[in-house]
Amino acid sequence: MVHSQIISALPSSFEKARTAGDLLFFPSEVHEHEDCGVKFEIRLCPALLHKPNIPTPHFDAASIEAAAATKKPDPFAPPYNSTLYVSEFKDEDEGIEYAILLNKYSVVPNHFLMVTKDYQSQASPLVPSDLKHAYSILLAARKAGQHFFAFYNCGDQSGASQSHKHLQFIPVEEEDGPPLERVARAAHIESEYKPFALPSLPFANHVRRLSISPSASADELEHKLASAFMELLDLCISTVRLAEDHPAGMPSYNVVLTLQHLYVLPRRWETHVLSATGDKLSINALGFAGMLLVKSHEELEAVRLEGPAAILRAVGCQSVHELQVNDGPAVDDSV
Ligand code: B4P
């Protein structure tokens, strides 16, 4: 019930926040570019050049403590801006409280966030309750005839700009989700119950097909999503440990969740320097879902020239899926 109320409250909340000036909407246009079998959507949004640039936070304990000491405001801690606030709820099993907030810097209408009310780190993995509620929101949207997917930018190199745990939800026009989802749906896989990789993509990608009945109980939903996530996270950690030039520290990764698939994409770097312009392009989970964001025509041309898949390979990891499938996840605990 709470999940469907979120979906039904979105349009009026969005208009109210925009009219009040608390939500900034940046118009954009989408350019398609096919690469490695993916119909990438490159969104050109020149207005974002005027958005204040939030530096990527560091997620180690010392940096978080230092940020707290400077009393830098945390936009995802209560009290919330009343026009960006949509609702809140509590997971009765885990006792975790969540708030639903509209994205203050919106490129797509009705883009919203599910944040933990208590401070949790954006470098921490998703927990079963996060996954269950995220999926339930996607399900509620589908019941209302709308299509959303969820994403999570986890860690220093993931493209996250806020250190307080937040999952994001963005609407898509097509029933078959973001561009990456169309590739996953078309994939012939060996088993519905095992992780797989999309071999046409030049970067490491770990995917699980979710065979979840819309009438599944909350417990069943939580169990299936949590075990799928743990399997993918194990593979992601194994991929990172096998990567030759991976930065030291906790692994960073992006998560994409649709009604049919869960994806974990390991990361090496947050940004890619475009060879044609020298500009730094920040990539988050949306980039791996097949939706890249550029702020000028020059950046658009530079992305087309270099190719979105090669850019994602540069900020992602090399796939070692074959090795993992043949030998089982190679986890070196000494690293
Ligand atoms: P993060 O996980 O930390 O970072 P992000 O999504 O990569 O966005 P970033 O902040 O780096 O912005 P960018 O210029 O790249 O998420 C933080 C989220 O909280 C963001 O959605 C942010 O806007 C939002 N937020 C920050 N302060 C807030 C506040 N006070 N109250 C409520 N929300 C707050 O990108 C600009 C925007 O475009 C972002 O919303 C981004 O998600 C979106 N975007 C990026 N690529 C896109 C694409 N291909 N298509 C559509 N939208 C895209």
Coordinates of C-alpha atoms in Angstrom, one line a residue, residues 37-257:
G37 CA 24.4 -4.3 -29.5
V38 CA 23.2 -1.6 -27.0
K39 CA 21.0 1.3 -28.1
F40 CA 22.7 3.8 -25.8
E41 CA 20.8 7.0 -24.9
I42 CA 23.1 9.9 -24.7
R43 CA 21.3 12.7 -22.9
L44 CA 22.5 16.2 -23.8
C45 CA 21.8 18.6 -21.0
P46 CA 23.6 22.0 -21.4
A47 CA 21.7 23.5 -18.5
L48 CA 23.5 21.3 -16.1
L49 CA 26.7 23.3 -16.7
H50 CA 25.1 25.8 -14.2
K51 CA 24.3 23.2 -11.5
P52 CA 26.7 23.5 -8.5
N53 CA 29.3 20.7 -8.9
I54 CA 29.2 18.5 -5.8
P55 CA 32.7 16.9 -5.4
T56 CA 32.7 13.1 -5.0
P57 CA 32.9 12.3 -1.3
H58 CA 35.3 9.8 0.1
F59 CA 33.7 7.0 2.1
D60 CA 36.4 5.9 4.5
A61 CA 35.6 6.5 8.2
A62 CA 38.2 9.3 8.5
S63 CA 36.8 11.3 5.6
I64 CA 33.2 10.9 6.9
E65 CA 34.3 12.0 10.3
A66 CA 36.1 15.0 8.8
A67 CA 33.0 16.0 6.8
A68 CA 30.8 15.7 9.9
A69 CA 33.2 18.0 11.8
T70 CA 32.8 20.7 9.1
K71 CA 29.0 20.4 9.7
K72 CA 28.4 20.1 5.9
P73 CA 24.6 19.7 5.6
D74 CA 23.4 16.2 4.8
P75 CA 20.4 16.7 2.4
F76 CA 19.2 13.2 3.2
A77 CA 19.0 13.6 7.0
P78 CA 15.8 14.9 8.6
P79 CA 14.3 17.5 8.9
Y80 CA 13.6 17.4 5.1
N81 CA 12.8 20.1 2.7
S82 CA 9.0 19.8 2.9
T83 CA 8.3 20.2 -0.8
L84 CA 10.9 17.5 -1.8
Y85 CA 9.6 15.1 0.9
V86 CA 7.1 12.6 -0.5
S87 CA 6.6 10.1 2.3
E88 CA 8.3 7.8 4.8
F89 CA 7.9 4.2 6.0
K90 CA 9.5 1.6 8.3
D91 CA 10.5 -1.9 7.5
E92 CA 8.8 -3.7 10.4
D93 CA 11.2 -6.8 10.3
E94 CA 14.5 -4.9 10.3
G95 CA 13.3 -1.7 11.9
I96 CA 14.9 0.4 9.2
E97 CA 13.2 3.7 8.4
Y98 CA 13.2 5.2 4.9
A99 CA 12.2 8.5 3.5
I100 CA 11.2 9.1 -0.1
L101 CA 12.5 12.4 -1.5
L102 CA 12.3 14.0 -4.9
N103 CA 15.6 14.5 -6.6
K104 CA 16.4 18.2 -6.2
Y105 CA 18.4 18.3 -9.5
S106 CA 16.0 16.6 -11.9
V107 CA 16.7 15.9 -15.6
V108 CA 13.8 13.5 -15.9
P109 CA 10.5 14.3 -14.2
N110 CA 9.5 12.2 -11.1
H111 CA 13.1 11.0 -10.5
F112 CA 13.1 10.2 -6.8
L113 CA 15.3 8.8 -4.0
M114 CA 14.7 6.3 -1.2
V115 CA 17.1 7.3 1.7
T116 CA 17.6 5.7 5.0
K117 CA 16.4 8.1 7.7
D118 CA 19.4 7.2 10.0
Y119 CA 22.8 7.8 8.5
Q120 CA 24.1 4.8 6.6
S121 CA 27.1 4.9 4.4
Q122 CA 26.7 5.0 0.6
A123 CA 29.7 2.6 0.6
S124 CA 27.7 -0.1 2.4
P125 CA 26.1 -2.8 0.4
L126 CA 22.3 -3.0 -0.1
V127 CA 20.6 -4.9 2.7
P128 CA 17.6 -7.2 2.1
S129 CA 15.1 -4.6 3.3
D130 CA 16.5 -2.0 0.8
L131 CA 16.1 -4.5 -2.1
K132 CA 12.6 -5.6 -1.0
H133 CA 11.2 -2.1 -0.8
A134 CA 12.9 -1.0 -4.0
Y135 CA 11.4 -3.9 -5.9
S136 CA 8.0 -3.3 -4.3
I137 CA 8.1 0.3 -5.5
L138 CA 8.9 -0.9 -9.1
L139 CA 6.0 -3.4 -8.8
A140 CA 3.6 -0.7 -7.6
A141 CA 4.6 1.5 -10.5
R142 CA 3.9 -1.3 -13.0
K143 CA 0.5 -1.9 -11.4
A144 CA -0.1 1.8 -12.0
G145 CA 0.9 1.4 -15.7
Q146 CA 4.3 3.1 -15.2
H147 CA 7.8 1.9 -15.7
F148 CA 10.6 2.7 -13.4
F149 CA 14.0 1.2 -12.6
A150 CA 16.2 1.6 -9.5
F151 CA 19.9 2.2 -9.2
Y152 CA 22.5 2.5 -6.5
N153 CA 26.0 4.1 -6.8
C154 CA 28.1 2.4 -4.2
G155 CA 31.6 3.6 -3.2
D156 CA 34.3 6.2 -4.0
Q157 CA 34.5 5.4 -7.7
S158 CA 30.8 4.7 -8.4
G159 CA 29.7 8.2 -9.4
A160 CA 28.0 9.0 -6.1
S161 CA 28.0 12.6 -4.9
Q162 CA 26.3 12.1 -1.5
S163 CA 27.7 9.8 1.2
H164 CA 24.3 9.1 2.9
K165 CA 22.8 5.9 1.6
H166 CA 20.3 6.5 -1.1
L167 CA 18.8 4.4 -3.9
Q168 CA 17.4 6.3 -6.9
F169 CA 14.4 5.6 -9.1
I170 CA 13.9 6.9 -12.6
P171 CA 11.0 6.5 -15.0
V172 CA 11.5 5.0 -18.5
E173 CA 9.0 5.3 -21.3
E174 CA 9.4 1.7 -22.6
E175 CA 8.1 -1.3 -20.8
D176 CA 11.4 -3.1 -21.5
G177 CA 13.3 -0.7 -19.3
P178 CA 16.7 1.0 -19.9
P179 CA 18.9 0.0 -22.9
L180 CA 20.9 -2.5 -20.9
E181 CA 17.7 -4.3 -19.9
R182 CA 16.8 -5.0 -23.6
V183 CA 20.1 -6.8 -24.0
A184 CA 19.6 -8.9 -20.8
R185 CA 16.0 -9.8 -21.8
A186 CA 17.2 -11.1 -25.2
A187 CA 20.0 -13.2 -23.6
H188 CA 19.6 -16.9 -23.8
I189 CA 20.9 -18.1 -20.4
E190 CA 21.8 -21.5 -19.2
S191 CA 19.9 -21.3 -15.9
E192 CA 17.4 -18.9 -14.4
Y193 CA 18.9 -19.6 -11.0
K194 CA 22.6 -18.7 -11.8
P195 CA 24.3 -15.4 -12.4
F196 CA 25.3 -14.7 -16.0
A197 CA 27.2 -12.1 -18.0
L198 CA 26.4 -10.4 -21.2
P199 CA 29.3 -11.4 -23.4
S200 CA 28.8 -8.8 -26.1
L201 CA 29.7 -6.0 -23.6
P202 CA 33.4 -5.2 -23.2
F203 CA 33.2 -4.5 -19.5
A204 CA 32.5 -6.8 -16.5
N205 CA 28.8 -7.2 -15.8
H206 CA 27.2 -9.6 -13.3
V207 CA 23.5 -10.3 -13.9
R208 CA 20.7 -12.4 -12.3
R209 CA 17.4 -13.0 -13.9
L210 CA 14.7 -12.5 -11.2
S211 CA 11.9 -15.0 -11.6
I212 CA 9.6 -13.3 -9.1
S213 CA 5.9 -13.8 -9.2
P214 CA 3.9 -10.5 -8.8
S215 CA 2.0 -12.3 -6.0
A216 CA 5.2 -13.4 -4.1
S217 CA 5.0 -12.8 -0.4
A218 CA 7.2 -10.1 1.2
D219 CA 9.4 -12.8 2.7
E220 CA 9.8 -14.6 -0.5
L221 CA 10.7 -11.4 -2.3
E222 CA 13.3 -10.4 0.2
H223 CA 14.9 -13.9 0.2
K224 CA 15.1 -14.1 -3.6
L225 CA 16.5 -10.5 -4.0
A226 CA 19.0 -10.8 -1.1
S227 CA 20.4 -14.1 -2.3
A228 CA 20.7 -12.9 -5.9
F229 CA 22.5 -9.8 -4.7
M230 CA 24.9 -11.7 -2.5
E231 CA 25.8 -14.0 -5.4
L232 CA 26.4 -11.0 -7.7
L233 CA 28.4 -9.1 -5.0
D234 CA 30.7 -12.1 -4.5
L235 CA 31.4 -12.2 -8.3
C236 CA 31.9 -8.4 -8.3
I237 CA 34.5 -8.7 -5.5
S238 CA 36.2 -11.5 -7.3
T239 CA 36.3 -9.5 -10.5
V240 CA 37.8 -6.5 -8.7
R241 CA 40.5 -8.7 -7.0
L242 CA 41.5 -10.1 -10.4
A243 CA 41.7 -6.7 -12.0
E244 CA 45.3 -5.7 -12.6
D245 CA 45.2 -1.9 -12.0
H246 CA 42.4 -1.6 -9.6
P247 CA 42.7 1.3 -7.1
A248 CA 43.3 0.3 -3.5
G249 CA 40.4 0.4 -1.0
M250 CA 36.9 -0.9 -0.8
P251 CA 35.4 -2.0 -4.1
S252 CA 33.1 0.4 -5.9
Y253 CA 30.2 -0.8 -8.0
N254 CA 26.9 0.2 -9.5
V255 CA 23.6 -1.7 -9.0
V256 CA 20.7 -1.6 -11.4
L257 CA 17.4 -3.2 -10.5

